[in-house]
XYZ file of C-alpha atoms in Angstrom:
409
model
C 4.658 50.762 -7.064
C 8.263 51.463 -7.239
C 10.933 48.995 -7.764
C 14.756 49.136 -8.020
C 17.515 46.976 -9.158
C 20.981 47.940 -9.072
C 24.370 46.696 -10.315
C 27.001 48.451 -8.436
C 30.771 48.572 -8.929
C 32.010 45.797 -6.670
C 34.876 43.322 -6.394
C 32.480 40.498 -5.312
C 32.021 37.697 -7.854
C 28.250 37.560 -7.068
C 26.205 40.842 -6.368
C 22.584 41.579 -6.619
C 20.074 43.664 -5.100
C 16.279 44.778 -5.608
C 13.450 46.429 -3.795
C 9.720 47.001 -4.239
C 7.194 49.386 -2.733
C 3.341 48.979 -3.474
C 0.150 48.920 -1.532
C 1.810 49.322 1.775
C 4.345 46.362 1.175
C 8.033 47.377 1.381
C 10.553 44.735 0.443
C 14.205 44.807 -0.153
C 16.810 41.939 -0.894
C 20.492 41.626 -1.517
C 23.092 38.986 -2.160
C 26.674 39.563 -1.990
C 29.590 37.101 -1.981
C 33.102 37.639 -0.569
C 36.330 36.072 0.498
C 34.968 35.863 4.093
C 31.641 36.113 5.951
C 32.426 39.862 7.121
C 32.853 41.395 3.809
C 29.813 39.412 2.377
C 27.579 40.370 5.116
C 28.741 44.094 5.212
C 28.025 44.281 1.499
C 24.557 42.997 1.930
C 23.955 45.524 4.683
C 25.217 48.394 2.611
C 22.772 47.493 -0.040
C 19.777 47.439 2.535
C 20.989 50.553 4.266
C 18.073 52.754 2.902
C 15.148 50.150 3.411
C 12.668 50.322 5.913
C 13.228 48.176 8.999
C 11.516 44.780 7.966
C 9.058 43.011 10.041
C 10.519 39.649 9.045
C 14.101 38.693 7.724
C 14.852 35.718 5.581
C 18.530 34.684 5.525
C 20.511 32.174 3.485
C 24.072 31.704 4.024
C 26.597 29.604 1.785
C 27.826 26.615 3.799
C 31.336 27.525 3.187
C 30.683 30.046 5.964
C 29.484 27.219 8.376
C 31.820 28.281 11.076
C 30.233 31.755 11.188
C 26.460 31.138 10.852
C 26.151 32.700 14.274
C 28.261 35.662 13.519
C 26.308 36.447 10.150
C 23.118 36.223 11.974
C 24.286 38.332 14.834
C 25.394 41.040 12.314
C 22.248 40.985 10.393
C 20.289 41.291 13.502
C 22.212 44.416 14.458
C 22.320 45.976 11.076
C 18.760 45.570 10.030
C 17.092 45.686 13.486
C 15.154 42.554 12.742
C 15.091 39.989 15.657
C 12.924 37.399 13.596
C 15.568 36.159 11.162
C 14.697 32.776 9.726
C 16.322 30.695 6.928
C 18.892 27.957 5.956
C 22.178 27.065 4.714
C 22.916 26.338 1.106
C 25.798 24.969 -1.003
C 25.062 28.055 -2.817
C 22.501 30.841 -2.177
C 20.074 32.805 -4.602
C 19.375 36.391 -4.649
C 17.852 38.912 -7.172
C 18.838 37.822 -10.648
C 21.962 35.863 -9.035
C 22.837 32.354 -8.255
C 25.978 32.526 -6.219
C 27.593 29.198 -7.158
C 31.341 30.304 -7.297
C 32.123 32.523 -4.499
C 30.346 32.023 -0.932
C 27.649 34.440 -0.382
C 25.009 35.768 1.949
C 21.453 36.463 0.774
C 18.802 38.372 2.605
C 15.100 39.381 1.961
C 13.517 41.841 4.376
C 9.600 41.941 4.497
C 7.385 44.716 5.601
C 3.800 43.588 4.488
C 0.546 45.183 5.216
C -0.811 43.582 8.566
C 1.940 41.006 8.492
C 1.774 38.402 11.276
C 4.564 35.913 11.340
C 4.426 32.979 13.457
C 7.750 31.248 13.814
C 7.787 27.589 15.046
C 11.029 25.837 15.889
C 11.249 22.229 15.734
C 14.861 21.332 16.842
C 16.415 17.690 16.681
C 14.506 15.454 19.074
C 11.739 18.015 20.085
C 8.217 16.589 20.189
C 6.162 17.155 17.088
C 2.733 17.355 18.342
C 3.042 20.749 20.187
C 4.457 22.394 16.997
C 1.634 20.794 14.908
C -0.963 22.296 17.606
C 0.612 25.674 17.070
C 0.447 25.276 13.293
C -3.462 24.357 13.505
C -4.023 27.431 15.836
C -1.927 29.962 13.838
C -4.683 30.534 11.080
C -1.656 31.304 8.576
C -2.557 32.055 5.031
C 0.829 30.346 3.905
C 3.719 28.573 5.551
C 7.434 28.614 4.763
C 9.579 25.690 5.812
C 13.272 25.005 5.937
C 14.622 21.903 7.463
C 17.854 19.862 7.962
C 17.953 16.686 5.941
C 20.637 15.298 8.214
C 18.343 15.328 11.272
C 14.749 15.162 10.294
C 12.756 13.120 7.589
C 11.142 15.805 5.396
C 8.417 13.869 3.677
C 6.515 12.633 6.925
C 6.893 16.315 8.389
C 5.277 17.735 5.278
C 2.479 15.396 5.639
C 1.901 16.001 9.259
C 1.892 19.786 8.550
C -0.436 19.707 5.941
C -2.732 17.596 7.799
C -2.948 20.328 10.380
C -3.153 23.244 7.861
C -5.126 21.651 4.964
C -5.456 23.953 1.757
C -2.846 26.193 3.081
C 0.311 26.733 0.889
C 3.521 25.179 2.244
C 6.672 25.981 0.315
C 10.540 25.812 1.144
C 13.334 23.540 1.062
C 15.782 21.300 2.790
C 18.965 22.985 3.914
C 22.239 21.872 1.890
C 26.025 21.848 2.502
C 29.271 21.322 0.509
C 30.050 18.745 3.122
C 27.726 15.970 3.051
C 28.878 14.871 6.474
C 27.164 17.841 8.079
C 27.291 21.571 7.942
C 23.777 22.309 6.948
C 21.908 24.289 9.286
C 18.462 25.947 9.656
C 18.015 29.441 11.429
C 15.251 30.450 13.631
C 14.642 33.623 15.640
C 18.104 34.855 14.553
C 19.873 32.034 16.050
C 21.554 28.775 14.690
C 18.992 25.933 15.457
C 20.136 22.529 16.566
C 18.893 20.595 13.365
C 15.295 19.850 12.691
C 13.028 22.410 11.079
C 11.804 25.907 11.451
C 8.347 27.071 10.011
C 7.137 30.634 9.521
C 3.344 31.113 9.213
C 2.311 34.382 7.278
C -0.898 36.213 7.667
C -1.839 39.631 6.635
C -3.007 41.727 3.650
C -1.157 40.176 0.970
C -1.407 37.100 -1.282
C 0.975 34.154 -1.790
C 1.350 32.449 -5.079
C 3.396 29.028 -5.532
C 5.302 27.708 -8.588
C 6.645 24.249 -8.514
C 8.502 23.770 -11.690
C 9.360 20.072 -11.888
C 11.419 20.543 -15.133
C 9.601 17.650 -17.038
C 8.318 17.254 -20.347
C 5.424 14.657 -21.232
C 5.982 12.069 -23.917
C 3.561 9.773 -25.738
C -0.189 9.915 -24.306
C -1.929 9.756 -20.948
C -2.683 6.220 -19.710
C -4.817 4.767 -16.960
C -3.036 2.551 -14.299
C -4.910 -0.675 -14.556
C -2.880 -2.923 -12.260
C -0.405 -1.824 -9.491
C 0.981 -2.930 -6.175
C 2.908 -0.582 -3.897
C 5.407 1.187 -6.031
C 5.065 -1.476 -8.981
C 3.082 -0.593 -11.929
C 2.079 -3.823 -13.754
C -0.285 -2.461 -16.418
C -1.153 0.788 -18.177
C -4.435 0.656 -20.153
C -4.556 -3.182 -19.582
C -1.028 -3.550 -21.248
C 2.077 -4.425 -19.560
C 3.557 -1.177 -18.349
C 7.243 -1.787 -19.842
C 5.726 -2.464 -23.181
C 3.803 0.693 -23.227
C 7.012 2.515 -22.292
C 9.004 0.751 -25.169
C 6.251 1.744 -27.516
C 6.182 5.220 -26.248
C 9.883 5.649 -26.968
C 9.618 4.037 -30.460
C 6.888 6.614 -31.524
C 9.294 9.695 -30.927
C 11.300 11.502 -33.310
C 15.047 10.380 -33.198
C 16.015 13.799 -31.372
C 13.363 13.519 -28.865
C 14.067 9.738 -28.182
C 17.659 10.655 -27.615
C 16.649 13.292 -25.184
C 14.139 11.183 -23.258
C 16.299 8.065 -22.942
C 18.957 10.156 -20.856
C 16.494 10.936 -17.852
C 13.024 9.042 -18.148
C 10.346 9.920 -15.573
C 6.824 9.282 -15.022
C 3.963 11.711 -14.063
C 1.029 10.902 -11.852
C -2.069 13.117 -12.258
C -3.032 14.409 -8.936
C -6.502 15.448 -9.673
C -8.607 12.873 -11.470
C -11.561 15.192 -11.895
C -9.885 17.242 -14.386
C -11.377 16.952 -17.979
C -7.571 17.302 -19.258
C -4.344 17.312 -17.397
C -1.764 19.922 -18.334
C 1.466 21.585 -16.950
C 1.556 21.505 -13.100
C -1.188 18.745 -12.901
C 1.465 15.782 -12.720
C 3.568 14.800 -9.767
C 7.037 13.937 -11.229
C 8.764 10.864 -9.983
C 11.629 8.731 -10.995
C 11.575 5.259 -12.734
C 13.456 3.004 -10.471
C 13.707 -0.241 -12.979
C 11.715 -2.676 -15.037
C 11.189 -6.393 -15.211
C 11.375 -7.770 -18.820
C 9.702 -11.036 -17.501
C 6.611 -9.632 -15.985
C 6.561 -6.211 -18.067
C 6.223 -4.327 -14.752
C 8.127 -1.083 -13.816
C 8.871 0.325 -10.376
C 8.697 3.886 -9.717
C 9.396 6.285 -6.658
C 5.754 6.809 -5.781
C 2.680 4.654 -4.765
C 0.399 4.996 -7.720
C -3.341 3.773 -7.450
C -5.535 1.974 -9.888
C -7.298 4.468 -12.110
C -4.872 7.104 -11.794
C -3.753 8.940 -15.085
C -0.201 8.056 -15.745
C 2.108 9.668 -18.344
C 5.806 9.113 -19.270
C 8.007 12.166 -18.972
C 11.593 13.052 -19.320
C 13.883 15.771 -17.925
C 16.908 17.716 -19.371
C 18.099 21.450 -19.418
C 15.853 22.295 -22.300
C 12.607 20.775 -20.832
C 13.570 22.447 -17.315
C 13.899 25.941 -19.009
C 10.495 25.647 -20.867
C 8.717 24.274 -17.926
C 9.986 27.059 -15.516
C 9.217 29.811 -18.005
C 5.856 28.394 -18.726
C 4.984 28.549 -15.004
C 6.147 32.067 -14.654
C 4.039 33.022 -17.658
C 0.906 31.447 -16.286
C 1.356 33.081 -12.895
C 1.920 36.346 -14.563
C -1.299 36.188 -16.423
C -3.148 35.221 -13.279
C -2.271 38.161 -11.288
C -5.062 40.712 -10.812
C -5.032 44.277 -11.930
C -2.805 46.116 -9.672
C -1.257 43.157 -8.159
C 2.553 43.147 -7.981
C 4.936 40.528 -6.997
C 6.928 42.187 -4.093
C 9.043 39.264 -2.907
C 10.087 35.827 -3.815
C 11.613 32.838 -1.896
C 13.324 30.572 -4.208
C 14.417 26.999 -3.311
C 16.180 25.250 -6.473
C 17.615 21.874 -6.431
C 21.190 21.611 -6.238
C 21.079 19.541 -9.282
C 20.027 22.579 -11.351
C 22.051 25.633 -11.805
C 25.078 25.988 -14.036
C 25.780 22.270 -13.926
C 22.264 21.453 -15.518
C 21.763 24.612 -17.694
C 25.425 25.325 -18.649
C 24.964 28.932 -17.945
C 25.023 30.867 -14.527
C 21.843 32.276 -12.765
C 19.273 30.455 -14.900
C 16.434 30.160 -12.532
C 16.914 33.522 -10.677
C 17.196 35.284 -14.188
C 14.225 33.401 -15.510
C 12.214 34.813 -12.389
C 13.521 38.420 -13.254
C 12.823 38.015 -17.181
C 9.242 37.133 -16.423
C 8.377 39.402 -13.376
C 10.917 42.172 -13.350
C 13.545 42.896 -10.475
C 11.672 41.001 -7.757
C 13.448 41.170 -4.306
C 14.410 37.475 -4.161
C 16.213 35.157 -1.715
C 16.711 31.463 -1.307
C 19.165 28.367 -1.691
C 20.138 25.558 -3.754
C 18.411 22.885 -1.802
C 18.756 19.241 -1.285
C 15.190 18.837 -1.389
C 12.300 21.255 -2.571
C 8.839 21.556 -0.724
C 5.676 22.821 -2.659
C 2.241 21.994 -3.783
C 1.253 20.157 -6.939
C -2.540 20.215 -7.753
C -3.215 21.260 -4.142
C -1.202 18.730 -2.325
C 2.271 19.274 -0.963
C 5.286 17.025 -1.748
C 8.911 16.795 -1.229
C 10.435 17.021 -4.552
C 13.903 16.757 -6.318
C 15.434 18.604 -9.277
C 12.673 21.078 -8.870
C 12.329 24.961 -8.569
C 9.905 25.740 -5.644
C 9.038 29.442 -5.506
C 6.912 31.354 -3.055
C 5.744 34.646 -4.641
C 4.298 37.361 -2.266
C 2.120 39.791 -3.785
C 0.508 43.159 -2.848
C -2.118 45.344 -4.597
C -1.822 49.062 -5.421
C -4.190 51.121 -3.030
C-alpha cells in the first residue's frame, strides 16, 4: 500500500490532501478553501491532478458558495472526468485532517475501487418514494451512502423505509446544512444540483465498508431496566420512579463528574437485549425532554419499551473526544491483516467542531491520528445517519463515519 499526505505552500486558510493505493483501490481526496468558488475548486483539482480517474466522486461544498454550486460541480466534472458526482452542501466541509470552518471550501473524494458498481438513486422533492425503494431493494448493494435536504424531506421516515428494503446493509450519511437557516442547503446527484429531497449511492464491489457512529456520550451510574413506560414517558426504572433514579444517580457521582453531567444529561437505550453486557456503541443516545416531580416520570426523545436496558449518560467535549477515539481504536483492532482504510466519508454534527472542542479540526484529526492520512471528505451536517447495534438512526451531536477498506493482493 502507498499513501500520501501533503501540506503544500498555500495562501488558503484551509488545505489538506491525501491519497491511497492498495489491492486495486486508488483513492484521492482534497479540501481547499478560498475567497471564491473558482480558487477553491481549482486548488482541489490541482491536488488531484496526478490521481487516476475515479469511478465515483463525492463532493461537499460550503453553503457560502450556494450561488455557484452548479459551477463547482461543472468544473469538477470537467477537471476529473467523473460524471457521477454525489454529495451535499454544508455550513462547513471536511477533508483529510481538516475541518474548514473559517473560510468557505470545497472537498472532494475520488474513489476507484476493485469491481465498484455504484447505483445512484435520486429522490427530488415531490418524487414518489416507492420507485426509489424498489431500486434500493433490487440493487444488491453492500452499503449505502445517503445525503438529504432537511428543508424538504423528513429524514427519519426515509431512513426507516430504506432500511426496510435493504435490511442488514449499512446506511450512512447526513443531512445537508447551510449558514442560512431559511434555505441554501442542497444535495448533488449525477453532477447536478438536485431540487431538494435526497440522493442515495449504493456501493458494491471487492471492498469492505465499516461504520463508526460516535455519539459522544459517557455513561453514569448503573444500567436499569425500564419497568413502566408509555410513549416517550419513562415512569419507572427498576420499579422505582425514574426521576428518583436520576437524582440518586447524580448524587452518587463525584463533584467534578456531577458538574459535567448536569450540563448535558442524556439517556442511553440498549438496542440489543441479548448481549450479556452492554458497552460503547450498544446504546442509542437520546435527549431528556423533561421531568415531572409529582409523578416521578421523565420524558425522552425516543420511544422506549418495557424490559429495555436504560442508562443515564452525559455529553461534553471530553466525553465526545474519548468516545470517538475509542471507536476508532476498536475499528483499528478489527481490521484484518492486510486490510487498509482507503477512504472515509465523515458527517459531523454542526454542534461539534471548534465550538464544542475549542480547537480546530478535532474529528478529522482524530481520524488521521488513529488510521493515518486517510483520503477523507464530508460535511458538518444538520443530522447524522448511521447504525447503532445494527439498526440505522438519524442522530444529533454525532460523528458518523463510513470507512472503505481494501486488502493488499
